JSON list of C-alpha atoms in Angstrom, two decimals:
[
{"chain": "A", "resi": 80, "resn": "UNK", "atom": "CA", "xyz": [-176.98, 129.29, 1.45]},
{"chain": "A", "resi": 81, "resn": "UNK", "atom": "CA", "xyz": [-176.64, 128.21, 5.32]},
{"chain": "A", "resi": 82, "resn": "UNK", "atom": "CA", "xyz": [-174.79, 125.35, 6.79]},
{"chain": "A", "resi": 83, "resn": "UNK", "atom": "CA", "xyz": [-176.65, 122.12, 6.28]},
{"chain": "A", "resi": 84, "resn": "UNK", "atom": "CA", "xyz": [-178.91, 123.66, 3.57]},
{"chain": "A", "resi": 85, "resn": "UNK", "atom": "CA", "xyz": [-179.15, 121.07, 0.82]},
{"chain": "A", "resi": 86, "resn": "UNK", "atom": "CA", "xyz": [-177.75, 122.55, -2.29]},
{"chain": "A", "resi": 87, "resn": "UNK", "atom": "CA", "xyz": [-177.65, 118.94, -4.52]},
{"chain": "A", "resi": 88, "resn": "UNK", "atom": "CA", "xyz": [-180.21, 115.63, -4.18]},
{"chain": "A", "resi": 89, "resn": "UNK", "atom": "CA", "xyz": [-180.48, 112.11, -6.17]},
{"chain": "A", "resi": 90, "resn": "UNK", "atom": "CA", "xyz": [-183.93, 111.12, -5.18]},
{"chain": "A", "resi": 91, "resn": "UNK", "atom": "CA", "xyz": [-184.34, 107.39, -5.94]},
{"chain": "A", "resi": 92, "resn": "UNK", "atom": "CA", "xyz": [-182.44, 107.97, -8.98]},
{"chain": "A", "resi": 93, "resn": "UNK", "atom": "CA", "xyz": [-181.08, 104.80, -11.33]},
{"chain": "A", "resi": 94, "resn": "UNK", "atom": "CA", "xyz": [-178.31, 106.18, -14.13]},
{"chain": "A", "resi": 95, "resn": "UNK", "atom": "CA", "xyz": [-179.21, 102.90, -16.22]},
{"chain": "A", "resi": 96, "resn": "UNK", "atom": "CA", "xyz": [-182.12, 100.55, -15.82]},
{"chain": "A", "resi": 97, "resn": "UNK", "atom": "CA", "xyz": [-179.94, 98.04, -14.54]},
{"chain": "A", "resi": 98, "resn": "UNK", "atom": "CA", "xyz": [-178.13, 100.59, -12.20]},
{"chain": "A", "resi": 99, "resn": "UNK", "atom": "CA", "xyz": [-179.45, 100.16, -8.62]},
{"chain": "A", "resi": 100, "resn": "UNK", "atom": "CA", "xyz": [-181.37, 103.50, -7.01]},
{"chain": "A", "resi": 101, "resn": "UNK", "atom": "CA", "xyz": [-179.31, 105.68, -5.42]},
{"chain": "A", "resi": 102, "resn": "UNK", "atom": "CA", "xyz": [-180.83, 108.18, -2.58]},
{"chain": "A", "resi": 103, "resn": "UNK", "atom": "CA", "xyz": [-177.87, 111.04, -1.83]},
{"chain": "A", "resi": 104, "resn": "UNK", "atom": "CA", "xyz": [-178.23, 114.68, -0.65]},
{"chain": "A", "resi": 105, "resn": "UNK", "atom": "CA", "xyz": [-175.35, 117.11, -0.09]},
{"chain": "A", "resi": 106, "resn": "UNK", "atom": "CA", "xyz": [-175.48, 119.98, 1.85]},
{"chain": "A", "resi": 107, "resn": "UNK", "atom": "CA", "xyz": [-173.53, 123.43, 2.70]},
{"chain": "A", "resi": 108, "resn": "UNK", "atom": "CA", "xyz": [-170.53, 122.79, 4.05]},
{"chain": "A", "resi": 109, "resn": "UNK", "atom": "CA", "xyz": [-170.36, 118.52, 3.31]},
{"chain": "A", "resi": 110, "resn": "UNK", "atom": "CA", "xyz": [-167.13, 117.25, 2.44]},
{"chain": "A", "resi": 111, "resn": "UNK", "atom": "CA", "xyz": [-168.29, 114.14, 0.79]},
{"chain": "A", "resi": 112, "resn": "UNK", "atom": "CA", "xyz": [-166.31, 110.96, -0.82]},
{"chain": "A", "resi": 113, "resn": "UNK", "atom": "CA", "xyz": [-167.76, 108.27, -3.26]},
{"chain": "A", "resi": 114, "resn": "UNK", "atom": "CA", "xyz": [-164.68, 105.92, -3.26]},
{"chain": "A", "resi": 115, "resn": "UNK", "atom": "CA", "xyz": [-164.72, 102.70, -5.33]},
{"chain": "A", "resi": 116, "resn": "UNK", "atom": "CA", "xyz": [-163.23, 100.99, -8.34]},
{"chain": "A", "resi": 117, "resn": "UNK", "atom": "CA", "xyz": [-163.53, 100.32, -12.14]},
{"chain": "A", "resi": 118, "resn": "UNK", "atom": "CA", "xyz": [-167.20, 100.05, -12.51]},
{"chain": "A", "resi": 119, "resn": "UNK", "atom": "CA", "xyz": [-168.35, 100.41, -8.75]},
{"chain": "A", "resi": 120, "resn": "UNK", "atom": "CA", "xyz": [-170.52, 103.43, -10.67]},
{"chain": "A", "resi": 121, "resn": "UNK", "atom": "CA", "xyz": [-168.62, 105.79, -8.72]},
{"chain": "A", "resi": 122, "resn": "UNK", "atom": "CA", "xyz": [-168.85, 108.12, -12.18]},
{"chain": "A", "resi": 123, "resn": "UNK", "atom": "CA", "xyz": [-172.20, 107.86, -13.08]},
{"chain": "A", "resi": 124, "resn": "UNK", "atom": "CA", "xyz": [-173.42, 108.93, -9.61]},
{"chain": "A", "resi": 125, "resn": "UNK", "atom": "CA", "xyz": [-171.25, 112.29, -9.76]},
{"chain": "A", "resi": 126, "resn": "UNK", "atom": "CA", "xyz": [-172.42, 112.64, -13.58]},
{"chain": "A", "resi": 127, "resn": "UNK", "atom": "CA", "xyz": [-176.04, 112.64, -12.49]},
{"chain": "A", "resi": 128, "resn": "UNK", "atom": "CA", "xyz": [-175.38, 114.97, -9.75]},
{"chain": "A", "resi": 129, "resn": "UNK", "atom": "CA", "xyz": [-173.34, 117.43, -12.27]},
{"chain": "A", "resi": 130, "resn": "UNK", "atom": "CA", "xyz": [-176.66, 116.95, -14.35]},
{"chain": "A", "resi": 131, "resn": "UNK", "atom": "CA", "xyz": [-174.41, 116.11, -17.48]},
{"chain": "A", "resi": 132, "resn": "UNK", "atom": "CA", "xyz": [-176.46, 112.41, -17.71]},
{"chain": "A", "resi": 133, "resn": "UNK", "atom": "CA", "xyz": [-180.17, 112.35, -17.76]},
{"chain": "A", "resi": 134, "resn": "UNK", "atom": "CA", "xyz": [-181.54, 109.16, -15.05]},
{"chain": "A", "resi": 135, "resn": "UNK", "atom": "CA", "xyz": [-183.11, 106.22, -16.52]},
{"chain": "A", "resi": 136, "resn": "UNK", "atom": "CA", "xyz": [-185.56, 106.98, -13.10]},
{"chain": "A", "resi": 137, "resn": "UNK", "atom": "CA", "xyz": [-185.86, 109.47, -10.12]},
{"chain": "A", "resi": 138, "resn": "UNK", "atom": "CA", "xyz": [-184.96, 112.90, -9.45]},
{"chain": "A", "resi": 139, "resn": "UNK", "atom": "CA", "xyz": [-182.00, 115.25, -9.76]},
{"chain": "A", "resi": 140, "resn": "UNK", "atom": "CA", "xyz": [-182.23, 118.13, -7.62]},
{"chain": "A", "resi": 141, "resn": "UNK", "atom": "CA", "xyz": [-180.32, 121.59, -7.33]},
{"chain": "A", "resi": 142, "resn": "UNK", "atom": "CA", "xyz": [-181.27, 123.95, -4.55]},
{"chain": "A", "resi": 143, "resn": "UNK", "atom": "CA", "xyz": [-184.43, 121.48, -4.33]},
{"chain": "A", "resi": 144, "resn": "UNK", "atom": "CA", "xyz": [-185.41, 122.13, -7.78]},
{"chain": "A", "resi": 145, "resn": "UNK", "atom": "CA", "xyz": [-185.62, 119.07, -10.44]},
{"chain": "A", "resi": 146, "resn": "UNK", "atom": "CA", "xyz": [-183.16, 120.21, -12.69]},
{"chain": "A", "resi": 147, "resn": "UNK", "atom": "CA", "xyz": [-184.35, 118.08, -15.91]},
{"chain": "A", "resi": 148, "resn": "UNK", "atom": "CA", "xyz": [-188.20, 119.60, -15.38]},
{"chain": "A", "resi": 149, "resn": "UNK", "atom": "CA", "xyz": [-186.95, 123.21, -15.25]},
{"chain": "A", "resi": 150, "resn": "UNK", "atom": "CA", "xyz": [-183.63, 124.00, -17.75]},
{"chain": "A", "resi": 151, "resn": "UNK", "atom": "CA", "xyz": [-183.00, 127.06, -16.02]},
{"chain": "A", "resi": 152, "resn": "UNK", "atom": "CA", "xyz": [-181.78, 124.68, -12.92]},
{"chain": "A", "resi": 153, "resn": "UNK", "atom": "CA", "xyz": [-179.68, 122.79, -15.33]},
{"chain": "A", "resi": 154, "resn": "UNK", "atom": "CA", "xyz": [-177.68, 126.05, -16.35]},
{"chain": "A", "resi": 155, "resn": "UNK", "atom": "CA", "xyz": [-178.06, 127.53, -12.57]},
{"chain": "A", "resi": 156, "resn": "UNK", "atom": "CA", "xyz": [-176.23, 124.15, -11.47]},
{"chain": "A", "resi": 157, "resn": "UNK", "atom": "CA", "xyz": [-173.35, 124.63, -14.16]},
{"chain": "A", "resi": 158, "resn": "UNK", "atom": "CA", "xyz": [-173.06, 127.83, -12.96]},
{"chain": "A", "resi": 159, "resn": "UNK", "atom": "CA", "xyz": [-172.64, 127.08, -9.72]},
{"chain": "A", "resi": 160, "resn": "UNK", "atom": "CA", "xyz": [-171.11, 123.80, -9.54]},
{"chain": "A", "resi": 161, "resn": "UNK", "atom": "CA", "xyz": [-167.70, 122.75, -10.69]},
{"chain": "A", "resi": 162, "resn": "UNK", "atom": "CA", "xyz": [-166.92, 119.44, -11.82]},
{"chain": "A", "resi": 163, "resn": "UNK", "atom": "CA", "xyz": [-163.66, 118.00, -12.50]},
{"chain": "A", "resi": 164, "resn": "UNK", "atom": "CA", "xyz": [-163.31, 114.79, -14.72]},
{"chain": "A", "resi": 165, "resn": "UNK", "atom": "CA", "xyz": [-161.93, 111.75, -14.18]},
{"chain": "A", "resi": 166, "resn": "UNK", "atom": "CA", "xyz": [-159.59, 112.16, -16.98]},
{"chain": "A", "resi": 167, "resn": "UNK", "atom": "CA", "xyz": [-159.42, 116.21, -15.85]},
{"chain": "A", "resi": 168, "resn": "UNK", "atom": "CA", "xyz": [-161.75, 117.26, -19.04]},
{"chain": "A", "resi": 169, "resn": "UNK", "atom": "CA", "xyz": [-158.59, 118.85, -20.80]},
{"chain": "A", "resi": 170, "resn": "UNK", "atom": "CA", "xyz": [-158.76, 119.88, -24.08]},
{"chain": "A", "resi": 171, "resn": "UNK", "atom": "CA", "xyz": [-154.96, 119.31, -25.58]},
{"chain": "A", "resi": 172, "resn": "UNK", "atom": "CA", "xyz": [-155.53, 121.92, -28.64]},
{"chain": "A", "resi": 173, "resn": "UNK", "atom": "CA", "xyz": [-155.54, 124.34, -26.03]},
{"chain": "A", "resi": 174, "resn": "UNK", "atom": "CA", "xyz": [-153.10, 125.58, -23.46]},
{"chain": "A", "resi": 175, "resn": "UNK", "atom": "CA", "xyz": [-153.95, 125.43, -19.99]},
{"chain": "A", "resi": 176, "resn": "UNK", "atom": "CA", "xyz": [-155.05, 128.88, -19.06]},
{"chain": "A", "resi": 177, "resn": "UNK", "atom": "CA", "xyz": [-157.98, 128.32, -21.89]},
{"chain": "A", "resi": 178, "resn": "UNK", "atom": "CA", "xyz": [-158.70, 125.33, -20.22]},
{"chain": "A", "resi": 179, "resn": "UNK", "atom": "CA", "xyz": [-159.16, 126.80, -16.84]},
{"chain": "A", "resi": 180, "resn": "UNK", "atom": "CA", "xyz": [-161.05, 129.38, -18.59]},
{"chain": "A", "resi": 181, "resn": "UNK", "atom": "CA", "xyz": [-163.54, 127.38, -20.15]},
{"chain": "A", "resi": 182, "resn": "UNK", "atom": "CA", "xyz": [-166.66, 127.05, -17.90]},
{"chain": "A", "resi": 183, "resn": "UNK", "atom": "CA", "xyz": [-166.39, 130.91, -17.91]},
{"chain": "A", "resi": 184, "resn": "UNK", "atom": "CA", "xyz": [-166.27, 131.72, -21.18]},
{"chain": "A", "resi": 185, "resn": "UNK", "atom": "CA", "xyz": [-169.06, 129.08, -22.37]},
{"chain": "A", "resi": 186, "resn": "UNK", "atom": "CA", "xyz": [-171.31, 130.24, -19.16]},
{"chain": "A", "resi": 187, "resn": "UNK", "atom": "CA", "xyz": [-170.59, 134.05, -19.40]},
{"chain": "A", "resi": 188, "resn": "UNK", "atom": "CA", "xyz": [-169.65, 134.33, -23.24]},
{"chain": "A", "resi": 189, "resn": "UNK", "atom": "CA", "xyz": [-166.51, 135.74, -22.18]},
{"chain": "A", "resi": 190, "resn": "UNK", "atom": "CA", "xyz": [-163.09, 135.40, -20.82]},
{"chain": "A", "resi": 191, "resn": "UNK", "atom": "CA", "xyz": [-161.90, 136.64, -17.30]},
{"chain": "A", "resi": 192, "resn": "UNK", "atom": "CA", "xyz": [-158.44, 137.03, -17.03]},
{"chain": "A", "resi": 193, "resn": "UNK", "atom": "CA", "xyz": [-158.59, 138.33, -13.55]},
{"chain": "A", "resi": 194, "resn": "UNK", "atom": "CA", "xyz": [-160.59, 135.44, -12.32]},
{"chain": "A", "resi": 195, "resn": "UNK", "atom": "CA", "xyz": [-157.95, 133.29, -14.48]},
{"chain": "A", "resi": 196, "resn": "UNK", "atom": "CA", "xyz": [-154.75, 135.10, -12.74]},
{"chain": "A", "resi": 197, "resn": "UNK", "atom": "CA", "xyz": [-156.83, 134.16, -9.42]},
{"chain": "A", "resi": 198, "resn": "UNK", "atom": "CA", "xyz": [-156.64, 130.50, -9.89]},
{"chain": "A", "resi": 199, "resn": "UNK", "atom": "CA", "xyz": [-153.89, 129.94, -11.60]},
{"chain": "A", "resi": 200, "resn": "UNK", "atom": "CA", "xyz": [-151.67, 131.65, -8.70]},
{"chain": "A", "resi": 201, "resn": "UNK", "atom": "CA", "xyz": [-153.79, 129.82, -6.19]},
{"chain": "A", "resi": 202, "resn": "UNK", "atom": "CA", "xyz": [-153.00, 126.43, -7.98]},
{"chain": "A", "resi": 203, "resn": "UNK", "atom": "CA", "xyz": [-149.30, 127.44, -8.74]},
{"chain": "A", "resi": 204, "resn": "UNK", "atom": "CA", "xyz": [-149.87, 126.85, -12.31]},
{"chain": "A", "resi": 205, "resn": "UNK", "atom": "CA", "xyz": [-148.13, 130.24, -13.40]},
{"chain": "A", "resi": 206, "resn": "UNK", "atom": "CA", "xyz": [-145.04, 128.32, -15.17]},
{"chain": "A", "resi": 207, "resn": "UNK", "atom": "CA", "xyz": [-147.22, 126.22, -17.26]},
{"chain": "A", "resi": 208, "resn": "UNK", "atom": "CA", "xyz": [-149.83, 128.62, -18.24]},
{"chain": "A", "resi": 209, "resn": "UNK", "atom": "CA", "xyz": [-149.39, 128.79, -21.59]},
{"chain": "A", "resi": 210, "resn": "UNK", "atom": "CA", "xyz": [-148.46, 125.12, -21.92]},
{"chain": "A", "resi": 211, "resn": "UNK", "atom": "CA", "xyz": [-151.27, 122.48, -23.39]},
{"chain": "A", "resi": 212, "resn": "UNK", "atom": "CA", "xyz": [-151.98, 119.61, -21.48]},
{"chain": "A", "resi": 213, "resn": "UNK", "atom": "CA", "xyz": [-150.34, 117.25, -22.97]},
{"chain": "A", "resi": 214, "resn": "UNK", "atom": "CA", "xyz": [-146.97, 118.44, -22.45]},
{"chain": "A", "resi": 215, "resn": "UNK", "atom": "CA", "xyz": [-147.36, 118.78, -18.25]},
{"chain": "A", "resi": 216, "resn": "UNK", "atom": "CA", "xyz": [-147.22, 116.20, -15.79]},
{"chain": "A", "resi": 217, "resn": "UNK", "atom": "CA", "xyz": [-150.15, 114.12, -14.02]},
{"chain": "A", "resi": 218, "resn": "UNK", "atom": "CA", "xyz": [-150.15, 116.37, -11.17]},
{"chain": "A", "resi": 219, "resn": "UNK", "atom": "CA", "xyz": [-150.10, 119.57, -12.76]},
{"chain": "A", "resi": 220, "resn": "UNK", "atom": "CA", "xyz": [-153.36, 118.15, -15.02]},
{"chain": "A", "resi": 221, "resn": "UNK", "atom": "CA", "xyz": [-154.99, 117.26, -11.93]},
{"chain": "A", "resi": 222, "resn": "UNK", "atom": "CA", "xyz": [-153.87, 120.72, -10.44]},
{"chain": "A", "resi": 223, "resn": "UNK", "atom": "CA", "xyz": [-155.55, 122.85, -14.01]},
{"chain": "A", "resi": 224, "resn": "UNK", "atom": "CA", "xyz": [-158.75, 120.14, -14.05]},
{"chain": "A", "resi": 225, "resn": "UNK", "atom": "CA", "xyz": [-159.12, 121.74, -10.29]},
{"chain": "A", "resi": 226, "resn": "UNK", "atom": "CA", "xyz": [-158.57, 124.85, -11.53]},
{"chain": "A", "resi": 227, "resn": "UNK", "atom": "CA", "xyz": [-160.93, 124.84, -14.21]},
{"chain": "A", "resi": 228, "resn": "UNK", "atom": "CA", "xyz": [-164.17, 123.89, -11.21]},
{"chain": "A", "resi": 229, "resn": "UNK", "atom": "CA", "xyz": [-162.90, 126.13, -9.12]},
{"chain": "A", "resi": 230, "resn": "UNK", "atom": "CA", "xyz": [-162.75, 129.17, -11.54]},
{"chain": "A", "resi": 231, "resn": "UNK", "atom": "CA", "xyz": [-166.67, 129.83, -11.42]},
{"chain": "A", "resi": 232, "resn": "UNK", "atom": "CA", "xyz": [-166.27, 130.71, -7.45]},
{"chain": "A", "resi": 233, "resn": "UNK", "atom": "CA", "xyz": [-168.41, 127.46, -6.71]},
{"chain": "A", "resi": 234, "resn": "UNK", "atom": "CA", "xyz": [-171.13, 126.32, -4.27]},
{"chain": "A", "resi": 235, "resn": "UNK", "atom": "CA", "xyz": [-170.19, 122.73, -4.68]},
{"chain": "A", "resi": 236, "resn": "UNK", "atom": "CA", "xyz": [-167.36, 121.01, -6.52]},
{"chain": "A", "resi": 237, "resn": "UNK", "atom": "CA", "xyz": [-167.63, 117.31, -7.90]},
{"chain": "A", "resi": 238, "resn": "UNK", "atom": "CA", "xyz": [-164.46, 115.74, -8.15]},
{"chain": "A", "resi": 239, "resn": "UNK", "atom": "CA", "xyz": [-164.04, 112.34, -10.08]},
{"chain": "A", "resi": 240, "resn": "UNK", "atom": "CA", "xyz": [-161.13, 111.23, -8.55]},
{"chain": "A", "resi": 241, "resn": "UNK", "atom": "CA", "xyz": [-159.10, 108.62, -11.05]},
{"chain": "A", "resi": 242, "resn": "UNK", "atom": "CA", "xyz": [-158.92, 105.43, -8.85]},
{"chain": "A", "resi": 243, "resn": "UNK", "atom": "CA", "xyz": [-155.05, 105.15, -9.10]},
{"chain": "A", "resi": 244, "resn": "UNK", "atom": "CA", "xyz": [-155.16, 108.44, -7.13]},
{"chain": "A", "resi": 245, "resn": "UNK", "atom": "CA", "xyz": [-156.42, 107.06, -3.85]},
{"chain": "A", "resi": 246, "resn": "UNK", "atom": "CA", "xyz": [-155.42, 103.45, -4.04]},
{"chain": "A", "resi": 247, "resn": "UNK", "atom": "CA", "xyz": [-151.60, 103.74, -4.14]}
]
């Protein structure tokens, strides 16, 4: 994809019926921020865009496809977009490799340890590798929720940024 090519679109899109219509496009190389608090729907916009909620109205669109009329877009766009959580999406029954190596396995049916080594040196999260979530620190969850959308080499990344994160 070019610069400025539009790789992800809400087209007068409403999450809920009482959720005002949001028009958004993001292209190649856009460094976007949706900044807000508690209930500014901040959330629900990037969970429309990461096609993991359905809209109440409008259109979702990946590489100008409607990714609810065609489910081949829907998997194309978890392939190719990473999303990090609010809350990081860590699963505390496993360690935090696994976790980073989620979206691969459930995508690919398989586990890549190289692409694993690759972002876990990248995010310097070689000393707790083997450690589950729940026994690191804030920073290193953010760090392995990162991880985890960057390990499918992705076009995009959506990044629900926990409010406390940018307000202190």
């Amino acid at each position: 994809m070019g610069a400025g090519e539009v790789i992800l679109a809400l087209e007068a899109v409403a999450g809920e019926p009482q959720h005002p219509v949001v028009d958004l496009a993001v292209a190649c190389g856009d460094r976007l921020v949706l900044a807000g608090g508690t209930g500014d729907l901040r959330s629900a916009v990037l969970h429309l865009l990461a096609g993991a909620v359905r809209p109440a109205a409008g259109t979702v669109r990946y590489r100008g496809r409607d990714i609810w009329q065609e489910a081949d877009q829907r998997v194309a766009l978890a392939r190719h977009v990473g999303f990090c959580f609010a809350g990081y999406g860590l699963i505390n029954n496993m360690n935090v490799e696994e976790n980073i190596l989620l979206p691969l396995a459930y995508h690919n049916g398989r586990y890549d340890a190289a692409a694993a080594g690759r972002v876990v040196r990248h995010f310097g999260l070689e000393p707790i590798r083997r450690q589950r979530p729940a026994l690191i620190g804030e920073e290193e969850r953010i760090l392995a929720g990162l991880a985890r959308a960057f390990v499918i080499d992705p076009e995009a990344v959506l990044f629900d940024c926990p409010e406390h994160l940018y307000t202190e």
